[in-house]
């Protein structure tokens, strides 16, 4: 018993974040079952997530050719649209992915159990018929086959209640978002620092109003992407997204320059592309899932709302930080806003590549927890954290190289280029921090730890918002990036802290139980030394 307790203690220490991050680092690029499963999910997800920012970057390039005012105006509008969308997107997609992965894993376990039972019953029927010789063997075989079919689904499509719920919720949220942005475009832009006398107001309002028409398609398509992620199928969303973004890139110059629609053309091209993505995903999903629930009681609205509310609180906190940063940049003028828009697009495009690892971790962990395969869960968490750190360091090097030459693609304005140059160190240095923060989010979502994700982000947001006001007032444009760097560092720290506290609590409970049951003084001494080690480790990490 005592040896088991000490062994468990050592294994638990090995699951702490710092140990987990550097555990079996030699296997980080190993192509084993875990590595292959992670890559099969992460790579298509990363590409799909990167395509939309890349399309936005191309939009920015085209709009930058019109003028600096239009570039700044669209930058504000995109910031507003994206931040309002995130309020609904992240809770919807994250909850959908976890719930669908759990239900799919449980359904597979149920089917395996049914198949096993069918084989046993079929064998028993055949044996009984053969022994009694009441009917010919051929008839017995047919009866066994009939029995087997009765235990199997008559439809190849899966019945996943969370998938149906996600589509209903996504459609409703999309309609609400569209109406909100269409009728509130001007007040929101005024709040963002674009006042009525600003030359940015007209193009910004045109772009935001038109792009809002695509909100239902955006929410619906992302709900379906969450379903596919739960199935660990990230290739289908990738193909659909690539087709839609390709259409956006083709339509941009046609609407903007040939038809002379300006920023309105850019918005219209984006709306068309989003509806195209939704149609492709819906067509594929109908082939795999029975979306018509037998009754309203089968839908998961209560579960969606309770967990979604937690993530809604989290997303509002995140939105406040990023939106405030964009607002503070806009208040410093069109030059500062244009530079901030270019840097933000690159910052998000590179950082979101790590979100592919986060999605892989979430989907695998949710399935592993549903199957109670905790060893696979720990191995997956360790591997995605290590890959995230490697990815972040690689992106830092790439960003430094790219941003030395890329800014001139977006604009030729000397003042804008100067501000972009000042932002390069912050965009580059934060890449490893961003990667770890995103991966920790995926780990927490995979464990359905939505409550901590919400509460910790509220605390992070309060500190970050304070830093934004202080740093922007004292250091101007650079102060905004200093505060954003602090914000991402706190997010990563929150992920480390949660995993550290969970393991430490389990170790302390186990030590308490062991001390009560042990009678040998030498073992008491051993446990006291172990407690001292844990306490010292806790002080060091804190």
Short mmCIF file of C-alpha atoms in Angstrom, two decimals:
data_model
loop_
_atom_site.label_atom_id
_atom_site.label_comp_id
_atom_site.label_asym_id
_atom_site.label_seq_id
_atom_site.Cartn_x
_atom_site.Cartn_y
_atom_site.Cartn_z
CA UNK A 1 0.00 0.00 0.00
CA UNK A 2 2.78 2.41 0.97
CA UNK A 3 4.77 1.63 -2.16
CA UNK A 4 1.68 2.31 -4.27
CA UNK A 5 1.20 5.66 -2.51
CA UNK A 6 4.81 6.73 -3.11
CA UNK A 7 4.57 5.60 -6.74
CA UNK A 8 1.35 7.59 -7.19
CA UNK A 9 3.04 10.62 -5.57
CA UNK A 10 5.91 10.51 -8.03
CA UNK A 11 3.58 10.11 -11.01
CA UNK A 12 1.45 13.04 -9.81
CA UNK A 13 4.50 15.31 -9.54
CA UNK A 14 5.30 14.35 -13.11
CA UNK A 15 1.89 15.67 -14.19
CA UNK A 16 2.52 19.20 -12.89
CA UNK A 17 2.68 21.86 -15.63
CA UNK A 18 6.44 22.45 -15.58
CA UNK A 19 7.13 18.71 -15.60
CA UNK A 20 4.35 18.13 -18.12
CA UNK A 21 5.84 20.70 -20.49
CA UNK A 22 9.24 19.01 -20.48
CA UNK A 23 8.10 15.42 -20.01
CA UNK A 24 9.48 13.06 -22.68
CA UNK A 25 10.58 15.96 -24.87
CA UNK A 26 12.42 13.50 -27.09
CA UNK A 27 9.00 12.31 -28.27
CA UNK A 28 7.71 15.74 -29.26
CA UNK A 29 8.08 14.98 -33.00
CA UNK A 30 7.51 11.24 -32.65
CA UNK A 31 5.08 9.82 -35.19
CA UNK A 32 3.26 7.49 -32.80
CA UNK A 33 -0.51 7.06 -32.51
CA UNK A 34 -0.89 10.18 -30.36
CA UNK A 35 1.36 12.23 -32.62
CA UNK A 36 -0.48 11.18 -35.76
CA UNK A 37 -3.89 11.86 -34.21
CA UNK A 38 -2.80 15.32 -33.07
CA UNK A 39 -1.38 16.20 -36.48
CA UNK A 40 -4.42 14.88 -38.36
CA UNK A 41 -6.59 17.27 -36.37
CA UNK A 42 -4.21 20.19 -35.81
CA UNK A 43 -2.81 20.73 -39.31
CA UNK A 44 -6.16 21.06 -41.15
CA UNK A 45 -7.52 23.16 -38.28
CA UNK A 46 -4.52 25.49 -38.36
CA UNK A 47 -4.82 25.88 -42.12
CA UNK A 48 -8.56 26.54 -41.86
CA UNK A 49 -8.05 29.09 -39.09
CA UNK A 50 -5.25 30.76 -41.03
CA UNK A 51 -7.22 31.11 -44.26
CA UNK A 52 -9.67 33.66 -42.87
CA UNK A 53 -6.98 36.02 -41.48
CA UNK A 54 -5.06 35.56 -44.73
CA UNK A 55 -8.18 36.54 -46.65
CA UNK A 56 -8.54 39.54 -44.32
CA UNK A 57 -4.91 40.45 -44.99
CA UNK A 58 -5.60 40.35 -48.73
CA UNK A 59 -8.68 42.52 -48.11
CA UNK A 60 -6.42 44.91 -46.23
CA UNK A 61 -3.95 44.99 -49.13
CA UNK A 62 -6.69 45.85 -51.63
CA UNK A 63 -8.26 48.45 -49.35
CA UNK A 64 -4.85 49.96 -48.60
CA UNK A 65 -4.57 50.76 -52.31
CA UNK A 66 -7.66 52.97 -52.01
CA UNK A 67 -6.21 55.12 -49.23
CA UNK A 68 -5.04 55.32 -45.61
CA UNK A 69 -8.43 56.63 -44.45
CA UNK A 70 -10.30 53.66 -45.94
CA UNK A 71 -7.70 51.27 -44.51
CA UNK A 72 -8.15 52.71 -41.02
CA UNK A 73 -11.97 52.75 -41.40
CA UNK A 74 -12.13 49.11 -42.42
CA UNK A 75 -9.71 48.28 -39.61
CA UNK A 76 -12.13 49.67 -37.03
CA UNK A 77 -15.09 47.90 -38.66
CA UNK A 78 -13.30 44.55 -38.79
CA UNK A 79 -12.29 44.92 -35.14
CA UNK A 80 -15.92 45.61 -34.17
CA UNK A 81 -17.34 42.76 -36.25
CA UNK A 82 -14.75 40.24 -35.08
CA UNK A 83 -15.09 41.12 -31.42
CA UNK A 84 -18.89 41.04 -31.48
CA UNK A 85 -18.73 37.73 -33.37
CA UNK A 86 -16.35 36.24 -30.82
CA UNK A 87 -18.91 36.81 -28.09
CA UNK A 88 -21.02 34.12 -29.74
CA UNK A 89 -18.47 32.14 -31.77
CA UNK A 90 -16.08 30.94 -29.08
CA UNK A 91 -18.73 29.66 -26.63
CA UNK A 92 -20.67 28.06 -29.47
CA UNK A 93 -17.72 26.33 -31.16
CA UNK A 94 -15.92 25.33 -27.96
CA UNK A 95 -18.97 23.86 -26.25
CA UNK A 96 -20.07 22.13 -29.46
CA UNK A 97 -16.65 20.52 -29.98
CA UNK A 98 -16.48 19.13 -26.45
CA UNK A 99 -20.09 17.91 -26.32
CA UNK A 100 -20.01 16.31 -29.77
CA UNK A 101 -16.68 14.60 -28.99
CA UNK A 102 -18.13 13.21 -25.75
CA UNK A 103 -21.35 12.03 -27.37
CA UNK A 104 -19.50 10.52 -30.32
CA UNK A 105 -17.12 8.64 -27.98
CA UNK A 106 -20.03 7.38 -25.88
CA UNK A 107 -21.94 6.32 -28.99
CA UNK A 108 -18.92 4.39 -30.26
CA UNK A 109 -18.55 2.66 -26.89
CA UNK A 110 -22.26 1.81 -26.95
CA UNK A 111 -22.02 0.43 -30.48
CA UNK A 112 -19.00 -1.69 -29.55
CA UNK A 113 -20.89 -3.06 -26.56
CA UNK A 114 -23.94 -3.75 -28.75
CA UNK A 115 -21.81 -5.49 -31.36
CA UNK A 116 -20.26 -7.68 -28.67
CA UNK A 117 -23.70 -8.54 -27.31
CA UNK A 118 -24.98 -9.27 -30.81
CA UNK A 119 -22.13 -11.68 -31.49
CA UNK A 120 -22.81 -13.51 -28.22
CA UNK A 121 -26.54 -13.76 -28.87
CA UNK A 122 -26.04 -14.69 -32.51
CA UNK A 123 -23.61 -17.43 -31.52
CA UNK A 124 -26.02 -18.73 -28.89
CA UNK A 125 -28.89 -18.86 -31.39
CA UNK A 126 -26.79 -20.69 -33.97
CA UNK A 127 -25.51 -23.15 -31.37
CA UNK A 128 -28.99 -23.85 -30.08
CA UNK A 129 -30.40 -24.38 -33.55
CA UNK A 130 -27.56 -26.64 -34.53
CA UNK A 131 -27.79 -28.75 -31.40
CA UNK A 132 -31.54 -29.19 -31.53
CA UNK A 133 -31.53 -29.64 -35.33
CA UNK A 134 -35.01 -28.18 -35.50
CA UNK A 135 -34.39 -26.19 -38.67
CA UNK A 136 -31.76 -26.24 -41.41
CA UNK A 137 -28.44 -24.47 -40.83
CA UNK A 138 -29.12 -21.94 -43.59
CA UNK A 139 -32.27 -20.74 -41.84
CA UNK A 140 -30.37 -20.45 -38.57
CA UNK A 141 -27.78 -18.31 -40.25
CA UNK A 142 -30.45 -16.05 -41.66
CA UNK A 143 -32.05 -15.70 -38.24
CA UNK A 144 -28.69 -14.79 -36.73
CA UNK A 145 -28.18 -12.20 -39.44
CA UNK A 146 -31.61 -10.76 -38.77
CA UNK A 147 -30.88 -10.58 -35.07
CA UNK A 148 -27.63 -8.78 -35.74
CA UNK A 149 -29.33 -6.22 -37.90
CA UNK A 150 -31.90 -5.48 -35.22
CA UNK A 151 -29.13 -4.35 -32.88
CA UNK A 152 -27.48 -2.10 -35.43
CA UNK A 153 -28.54 1.30 -36.65
CA UNK A 154 -30.59 1.15 -39.82
CA UNK A 155 -29.18 4.51 -40.89
CA UNK A 156 -25.48 5.15 -41.43
CA UNK A 157 -25.92 8.71 -40.18
CA UNK A 158 -25.04 9.45 -36.57
CA UNK A 159 -27.56 10.74 -34.05
CA UNK A 160 -25.77 13.47 -32.08
CA UNK A 161 -28.22 15.72 -30.16
CA UNK A 162 -25.53 18.35 -29.56
CA UNK A 163 -25.10 18.81 -33.32
CA UNK A 164 -28.77 19.69 -33.80
CA UNK A 165 -28.67 21.99 -30.79
CA UNK A 166 -25.57 23.78 -32.07
CA UNK A 167 -27.14 24.56 -35.44
CA UNK A 168 -30.29 25.98 -33.87
CA UNK A 169 -28.33 28.11 -31.40
CA UNK A 170 -25.89 29.25 -34.10
CA UNK A 171 -28.66 30.37 -36.45
CA UNK A 172 -30.46 32.35 -33.74
CA UNK A 173 -27.27 34.02 -32.53
CA UNK A 174 -26.36 34.94 -36.11
CA UNK A 175 -29.68 36.69 -36.69
CA UNK A 176 -29.39 38.57 -33.39
CA UNK A 177 -25.85 39.68 -34.21
CA UNK A 178 -26.83 40.87 -37.69
CA UNK A 179 -29.73 42.97 -36.41
CA UNK A 180 -27.62 44.40 -33.59
CA UNK A 181 -24.76 45.51 -35.84
CA UNK A 182 -26.97 46.86 -38.62
CA UNK A 183 -28.98 49.13 -36.32
CA UNK A 184 -26.12 50.02 -33.96
CA UNK A 185 -23.27 50.53 -36.43
CA UNK A 186 -22.91 54.29 -35.99
CA UNK A 187 -23.07 54.41 -32.15
CA UNK A 188 -20.56 51.56 -31.91
CA UNK A 189 -18.16 53.29 -34.30
CA UNK A 190 -18.51 56.51 -32.32
CA UNK A 191 -17.62 54.61 -29.17
CA UNK A 192 -14.59 53.17 -30.97
CA UNK A 193 -13.28 56.69 -31.51
CA UNK A 194 -14.67 57.36 -34.99
CA UNK A 195 -16.67 60.53 -34.36
CA UNK A 196 -19.23 62.13 -36.67
CA UNK A 197 -16.69 64.55 -38.14
CA UNK A 198 -14.11 61.86 -38.91
CA UNK A 199 -13.51 60.98 -42.57
CA UNK A 200 -13.41 57.34 -41.46
CA UNK A 201 -17.08 57.27 -40.38
CA UNK A 202 -18.76 56.86 -43.79
CA UNK A 203 -16.58 54.02 -45.17
CA UNK A 204 -16.49 52.33 -41.76
CA UNK A 205 -20.29 52.39 -41.46
CA UNK A 206 -20.76 51.14 -45.02
CA UNK A 207 -18.38 48.22 -44.49
CA UNK A 208 -19.76 47.22 -41.08
CA UNK A 209 -23.42 47.38 -42.15
CA UNK A 210 -22.91 45.27 -45.27
CA UNK A 211 -20.64 42.75 -43.60
CA UNK A 212 -23.21 42.27 -40.83
CA UNK A 213 -25.51 40.64 -43.39
CA UNK A 214 -23.15 37.67 -43.34
CA UNK A 215 -23.35 37.17 -39.56
CA UNK A 216 -25.96 34.34 -39.73
CA UNK A 217 -23.78 32.45 -42.19
CA UNK A 218 -20.68 32.99 -40.04
CA UNK A 219 -22.32 31.64 -36.86
CA UNK A 220 -23.97 28.72 -38.64
CA UNK A 221 -20.78 27.67 -40.44
CA UNK A 222 -18.74 27.85 -37.25
CA UNK A 223 -21.32 25.79 -35.36
CA UNK A 224 -20.96 23.13 -38.04
CA UNK A 225 -17.17 23.38 -37.81
CA UNK A 226 -17.51 22.64 -34.10
CA UNK A 227 -19.49 19.51 -34.94
CA UNK A 228 -16.85 18.30 -37.39
CA UNK A 229 -14.10 19.04 -34.86
CA UNK A 230 -15.93 16.91 -32.33
CA UNK A 231 -15.82 14.08 -34.89
CA UNK A 232 -12.07 14.79 -35.26
CA UNK A 233 -12.74 15.63 -38.91
CA UNK A 234 -11.01 18.93 -39.59
CA UNK A 235 -10.42 18.37 -43.30
CA UNK A 236 -14.02 19.05 -44.31
CA UNK A 237 -14.08 22.52 -42.69
CA UNK A 238 -10.69 23.22 -44.28
CA UNK A 239 -11.91 22.44 -47.79
CA UNK A 240 -15.09 24.48 -47.32
CA UNK A 241 -13.16 27.44 -45.90
CA UNK A 242 -10.62 27.34 -48.72
CA UNK A 243 -13.37 27.42 -51.34
CA UNK A 244 -15.13 30.32 -49.62
CA UNK A 245 -11.98 32.38 -49.09
CA UNK A 246 -10.87 31.74 -52.68
CA UNK A 247 -14.21 33.16 -53.81
CA UNK A 248 -13.65 36.17 -51.54
CA UNK A 249 -10.20 36.84 -53.02
CA UNK A 250 -11.54 36.55 -56.58
CA UNK A 251 -14.56 38.79 -55.94
CA UNK A 252 -12.60 41.49 -54.06
CA UNK A 253 -10.93 43.21 -57.04
CA UNK A 254 -14.02 42.70 -59.19
CA UNK A 255 -16.37 44.47 -56.79
CA UNK A 256 -13.86 47.03 -55.50
CA UNK A 257 -12.16 48.20 -58.69
CA UNK A 258 -14.03 46.93 -61.75
CA UNK A 259 -17.49 47.71 -60.37
CA UNK A 260 -16.07 50.66 -58.38
CA UNK A 261 -17.85 49.70 -55.15
CA UNK A 262 -14.85 50.50 -52.92
CA UNK A 263 -15.06 49.25 -49.33
CA UNK A 264 -18.67 48.15 -49.90
CA UNK A 265 -17.40 45.73 -52.54
CA UNK A 266 -14.94 44.22 -50.07
CA UNK A 267 -17.75 43.68 -47.55
CA UNK A 268 -20.08 42.16 -50.15
CA UNK A 269 -17.39 39.74 -51.35
CA UNK A 270 -16.85 38.58 -47.79
CA UNK A 271 -20.59 38.03 -47.20
CA UNK A 272 -20.94 35.91 -50.34
CA UNK A 273 -17.96 33.78 -49.32
CA UNK A 274 -19.44 33.07 -45.87
CA UNK A 275 -22.77 31.86 -47.27
CA UNK A 276 -20.87 29.63 -49.70
CA UNK A 277 -18.94 28.06 -46.79
CA UNK A 278 -22.18 27.44 -44.88
CA UNK A 279 -23.84 25.69 -47.82
CA UNK A 280 -20.86 23.38 -48.36
CA UNK A 281 -20.66 22.41 -44.68
CA UNK A 282 -24.42 21.86 -44.38
CA UNK A 283 -24.39 19.62 -47.46
CA UNK A 284 -21.61 17.47 -45.97
CA UNK A 285 -23.10 17.40 -42.48
CA UNK A 286 -26.49 16.18 -43.70
CA UNK A 287 -24.74 13.12 -45.11
CA UNK A 288 -23.17 12.21 -41.76
CA UNK A 289 -25.60 13.33 -39.06
CA UNK A 290 -29.33 12.99 -38.56
CA UNK A 291 -30.05 16.61 -37.65
CA UNK A 292 -33.76 16.10 -37.00
CA UNK A 293 -34.08 15.28 -33.31
CA UNK A 294 -36.88 12.82 -32.37
CA UNK A 295 -38.25 15.35 -29.89
CA UNK A 296 -37.44 18.73 -28.38
CA UNK A 297 -36.37 16.96 -25.18
CA UNK A 298 -33.45 15.35 -27.03
CA UNK A 299 -31.87 18.73 -27.70
CA UNK A 300 -29.15 19.94 -25.35
CA UNK A 301 -30.27 23.55 -24.88
CA UNK A 302 -29.95 23.53 -21.08
CA UNK A 303 -26.45 22.10 -21.19
CA UNK A 304 -25.44 24.51 -23.96
CA UNK A 305 -26.75 27.52 -22.09
CA UNK A 306 -25.17 26.70 -18.72
CA UNK A 307 -21.69 25.99 -20.09
CA UNK A 308 -22.01 28.52 -22.87
CA UNK A 309 -22.75 31.24 -20.33
CA UNK A 310 -19.42 30.55 -18.62
CA UNK A 311 -17.56 30.93 -21.89
CA UNK A 312 -19.67 33.97 -22.75
CA UNK A 313 -18.35 35.68 -19.62
CA UNK A 314 -14.84 34.72 -20.67
CA UNK A 315 -15.26 35.99 -24.22
CA UNK A 316 -16.70 39.29 -23.05
CA UNK A 317 -13.59 39.75 -20.92
CA UNK A 318 -11.35 38.95 -23.90
CA UNK A 319 -13.39 41.20 -26.16
CA UNK A 320 -13.10 44.13 -23.77
CA UNK A 321 -9.30 43.88 -23.84
CA UNK A 322 -8.85 43.63 -27.62
CA UNK A 323 -11.62 46.10 -28.46
CA UNK A 324 -10.25 48.61 -25.98
CA UNK A 325 -6.82 48.26 -27.56
CA UNK A 326 -8.27 48.98 -31.02
CA UNK A 327 -10.29 51.89 -29.63
CA UNK A 328 -7.22 53.45 -27.99
CA UNK A 329 -5.33 53.10 -31.28
CA UNK A 330 -8.19 54.74 -33.19
CA UNK A 331 -8.21 57.68 -30.76
CA UNK A 332 -4.60 58.37 -31.70
CA UNK A 333 -5.59 58.98 -35.32
CA UNK A 334 -5.87 57.19 -38.65
CA UNK A 335 -2.10 56.66 -38.90
CA UNK A 336 -1.89 54.82 -35.58
CA UNK A 337 -5.05 52.83 -36.34
CA UNK A 338 -3.75 51.79 -39.77
CA UNK A 339 -0.47 50.57 -38.24
CA UNK A 340 -2.32 48.78 -35.45
CA UNK A 341 -4.62 47.08 -37.97
CA UNK A 342 -1.71 45.71 -40.01
CA UNK A 343 0.14 44.42 -36.93
CA UNK A 344 -3.01 42.99 -35.37
CA UNK A 345 -3.86 41.02 -38.51
CA UNK A 346 -0.38 39.49 -38.60
CA UNK A 347 -0.42 38.90 -34.82
CA UNK A 348 -3.71 37.02 -35.03
CA UNK A 349 -2.88 35.14 -38.25
CA UNK A 350 0.30 33.69 -36.75
CA UNK A 351 -0.97 33.17 -33.22
CA UNK A 352 -4.10 31.35 -34.35
CA UNK A 353 -1.93 28.65 -35.91
CA UNK A 354 -1.46 27.42 -32.34
CA UNK A 355 -5.22 27.17 -32.05
CA UNK A 356 -4.97 24.10 -34.28
CA UNK A 357 -3.08 22.35 -31.49
CA UNK A 358 -5.65 23.63 -29.00
CA UNK A 359 -8.50 22.11 -31.03
CA UNK A 360 -6.62 18.82 -31.33
CA UNK A 361 -6.03 18.74 -27.59
CA UNK A 362 -9.65 19.60 -26.85
CA UNK A 363 -11.15 16.96 -29.16
CA UNK A 364 -8.80 14.17 -28.04
CA UNK A 365 -9.07 15.03 -24.34
CA UNK A 366 -12.88 15.20 -24.44
CA UNK A 367 -13.03 11.75 -26.03
CA UNK A 368 -10.38 10.35 -23.67
CA UNK A 369 -12.21 11.62 -20.59
CA UNK A 370 -15.49 10.18 -21.89
CA UNK A 371 -13.76 6.79 -22.22
CA UNK A 372 -11.94 7.30 -18.88
CA UNK A 373 -8.59 6.88 -20.65
CA UNK A 374 -6.66 9.22 -18.34
CA UNK A 375 -3.22 8.07 -19.48
CA UNK A 376 -4.02 9.14 -23.03
CA UNK A 377 -5.34 12.45 -21.70
CA UNK A 378 -2.09 13.19 -19.83
CA UNK A 379 0.08 12.18 -22.79
CA UNK A 380 -1.97 14.32 -25.18
CA UNK A 381 -1.79 17.37 -22.90
CA UNK A 382 1.99 17.02 -22.61
CA UNK A 383 2.47 16.62 -26.36
CA UNK A 384 0.30 19.56 -27.44
CA UNK A 385 2.01 21.86 -24.91
CA UNK A 386 5.44 20.91 -26.23
CA UNK A 387 4.37 21.33 -29.84
CA UNK A 388 2.82 24.69 -28.96
CA UNK A 389 6.08 25.94 -27.47
CA UNK A 390 8.07 24.80 -30.52
CA UNK A 391 5.53 26.43 -32.84
CA UNK A 392 5.64 29.69 -30.91
CA UNK A 393 9.43 29.91 -31.03
CA UNK A 394 9.40 29.16 -34.76
CA UNK A 395 6.78 31.84 -35.39
CA UNK A 396 8.88 34.40 -33.52
CA UNK A 397 11.74 33.89 -35.96
CA UNK A 398 9.42 33.95 -38.98
CA UNK A 399 7.61 37.11 -37.86
CA UNK A 400 10.87 39.01 -37.36
CA UNK A 401 11.96 38.11 -40.88
CA UNK A 402 8.62 38.75 -42.56
CA UNK A 403 7.83 42.07 -40.86
CA UNK A 404 11.13 43.56 -41.99
CA UNK A 405 9.82 43.60 -45.57
CA UNK A 406 6.08 42.82 -45.54
CA UNK A 407 4.66 46.17 -44.26
CA UNK A 408 5.18 47.85 -47.64
CA UNK A 409 2.74 45.37 -49.14
CA UNK A 410 -0.02 46.86 -46.99
CA UNK A 411 0.75 50.57 -47.30
CA UNK A 412 3.28 53.05 -48.65
CA UNK A 413 2.60 55.67 -45.98
CA UNK A 414 5.93 56.53 -44.28
CA UNK A 415 4.33 57.32 -40.91
CA UNK A 416 2.36 54.08 -40.85
CA UNK A 417 5.47 52.09 -41.75
CA UNK A 418 7.40 53.73 -38.92
CA UNK A 419 4.81 52.71 -36.33
CA UNK A 420 4.70 49.18 -37.72
CA UNK A 421 8.46 48.95 -37.29
CA UNK A 422 8.13 49.88 -33.62
CA UNK A 423 5.55 47.11 -33.11
CA UNK A 424 7.64 44.28 -34.60
CA UNK A 425 9.43 43.26 -31.35
CA UNK A 426 6.14 42.90 -29.45
CA UNK A 427 4.43 40.91 -32.22
CA UNK A 428 7.43 38.56 -32.46
CA UNK A 429 8.31 38.06 -28.79
CA UNK A 430 4.76 37.20 -27.74
CA UNK A 431 4.39 34.30 -30.19
CA UNK A 432 5.53 31.52 -27.76
CA UNK A 433 3.39 33.05 -24.99
CA UNK A 434 0.36 33.20 -27.28
CA UNK A 435 0.86 29.60 -28.38
CA UNK A 436 0.96 28.26 -24.81
CA UNK A 437 -2.06 30.37 -23.83
CA UNK A 438 -4.15 28.98 -26.69
CA UNK A 439 -3.08 25.38 -26.02
CA UNK A 440 -3.95 25.69 -22.33
CA UNK A 441 -7.39 26.95 -23.38
CA UNK A 442 -7.87 23.80 -25.44
CA UNK A 443 -6.80 21.59 -22.53
CA UNK A 444 -9.26 23.27 -20.17
CA UNK A 445 -12.08 23.03 -22.71
CA UNK A 446 -11.32 19.35 -23.34
CA UNK A 447 -11.68 18.75 -19.60
CA UNK A 448 -14.96 20.77 -19.66
CA UNK A 449 -13.36 23.17 -17.17
CA UNK A 450 -15.39 26.09 -18.47
CA UNK A 451 -15.97 27.73 -15.08
CA UNK A 452 -12.29 28.31 -14.31
CA UNK A 453 -11.72 29.53 -17.88
CA UNK A 454 -14.36 32.20 -17.27
CA UNK A 455 -13.36 33.34 -13.79
CA UNK A 456 -9.63 33.48 -14.51
CA UNK A 457 -10.16 35.50 -17.69
CA UNK A 458 -12.25 38.08 -15.85
CA UNK A 459 -9.36 38.63 -13.44
CA UNK A 460 -6.86 38.76 -16.32
CA UNK A 461 -9.06 41.28 -18.15
CA UNK A 462 -9.31 43.59 -15.14
CA UNK A 463 -5.52 43.73 -14.82
CA UNK A 464 -5.01 44.06 -18.59
CA UNK A 465 -7.55 46.87 -19.02
CA UNK A 466 -5.82 48.81 -16.27
CA UNK A 467 -2.49 48.26 -18.04
CA UNK A 468 -3.97 49.43 -21.36
CA UNK A 469 -5.10 52.76 -19.93
CA UNK A 470 -1.86 53.34 -18.03
CA UNK A 471 0.51 52.26 -20.80
CA UNK A 472 -1.33 54.00 -23.66
CA UNK A 473 -1.47 57.30 -21.75
CA UNK A 474 2.22 57.16 -20.84
CA UNK A 475 3.76 55.47 -23.90
CA UNK A 476 1.19 56.08 -26.63
CA UNK A 477 1.05 53.56 -29.48
CA UNK A 478 3.83 51.37 -28.07
CA UNK A 479 2.07 51.31 -24.71
CA UNK A 480 -0.87 49.50 -26.33
CA UNK A 481 1.42 46.68 -27.43
CA UNK A 482 3.11 46.54 -24.03
CA UNK A 483 -0.30 46.07 -22.42
CA UNK A 484 -1.31 43.41 -24.96
CA UNK A 485 1.92 41.52 -24.20
CA UNK A 486 1.06 41.61 -20.49
CA UNK A 487 -2.46 40.42 -21.31
CA UNK A 488 -1.27 37.31 -23.18
CA UNK A 489 1.34 36.54 -20.51
CA UNK A 490 -1.37 36.54 -17.84
CA UNK A 491 -3.52 34.21 -19.96
CA UNK A 492 -0.68 31.70 -20.24
CA UNK A 493 0.04 32.01 -16.51
CA UNK A 494 -3.61 31.28 -15.71
CA UNK A 495 -3.36 28.02 -17.67
CA UNK A 496 -0.23 26.97 -15.79
CA UNK A 497 -1.78 27.86 -12.45
CA UNK A 498 -4.97 25.83 -12.99
CA UNK A 499 -3.14 22.65 -13.90
CA UNK A 500 -0.64 23.15 -11.06
CA UNK A 501 -3.37 23.60 -8.44
CA UNK A 502 -5.37 20.59 -9.65
CA UNK A 503 -2.42 18.21 -9.38
CA UNK A 504 -1.22 19.74 -6.08
CA UNK A 505 -4.67 19.27 -4.53
CA UNK A 506 -4.74 15.62 -5.52
CA UNK A 507 -1.24 15.08 -4.10
CA UNK A 508 -2.18 16.70 -0.80
CA UNK A 509 -5.32 14.57 -0.48
CA UNK A 510 -3.36 11.42 -1.17
CA UNK A 511 -0.66 12.39 1.36
CA UNK A 512 -3.27 13.08 4.03
CA UNK A 513 -4.89 9.69 3.48
CA UNK A 514 -1.51 7.95 3.53
CA UNK A 515 -0.40 9.63 6.77
CA UNK A 516 -3.61 8.54 8.49
CA UNK A 517 -3.27 4.92 7.45
CA UNK A 518 0.48 4.45 7.99
CA UNK A 519 1.76 3.49 11.45
CA UNK A 520 5.51 3.07 10.85
CA UNK A 521 7.52 6.12 12.01
CA UNK A 522 10.00 5.71 9.19
CA UNK A 523 7.15 6.00 6.70
CA UNK A 524 5.87 9.06 8.57
CA UNK A 525 9.30 10.59 8.07
CA UNK A 526 9.22 9.72 4.39
CA UNK A 527 5.85 11.38 3.97
CA UNK A 528 7.00 14.49 5.87
CA UNK A 529 9.97 14.80 3.52
CA UNK A 530 7.62 14.37 0.55
CA UNK A 531 5.33 17.10 1.90
CA UNK A 532 8.35 19.36 2.29
CA UNK A 533 9.29 18.77 -1.33
CA UNK A 534 5.76 19.57 -2.49
CA UNK A 535 5.61 22.73 -0.35
CA UNK A 536 8.98 23.90 -1.69
CA UNK A 537 7.86 23.22 -5.23
CA UNK A 538 4.63 25.14 -4.64
CA UNK A 539 6.54 28.18 -3.30
CA UNK A 540 8.88 28.04 -6.29
CA UNK A 541 6.04 27.90 -8.84
CA UNK A 542 4.09 30.63 -7.03
#
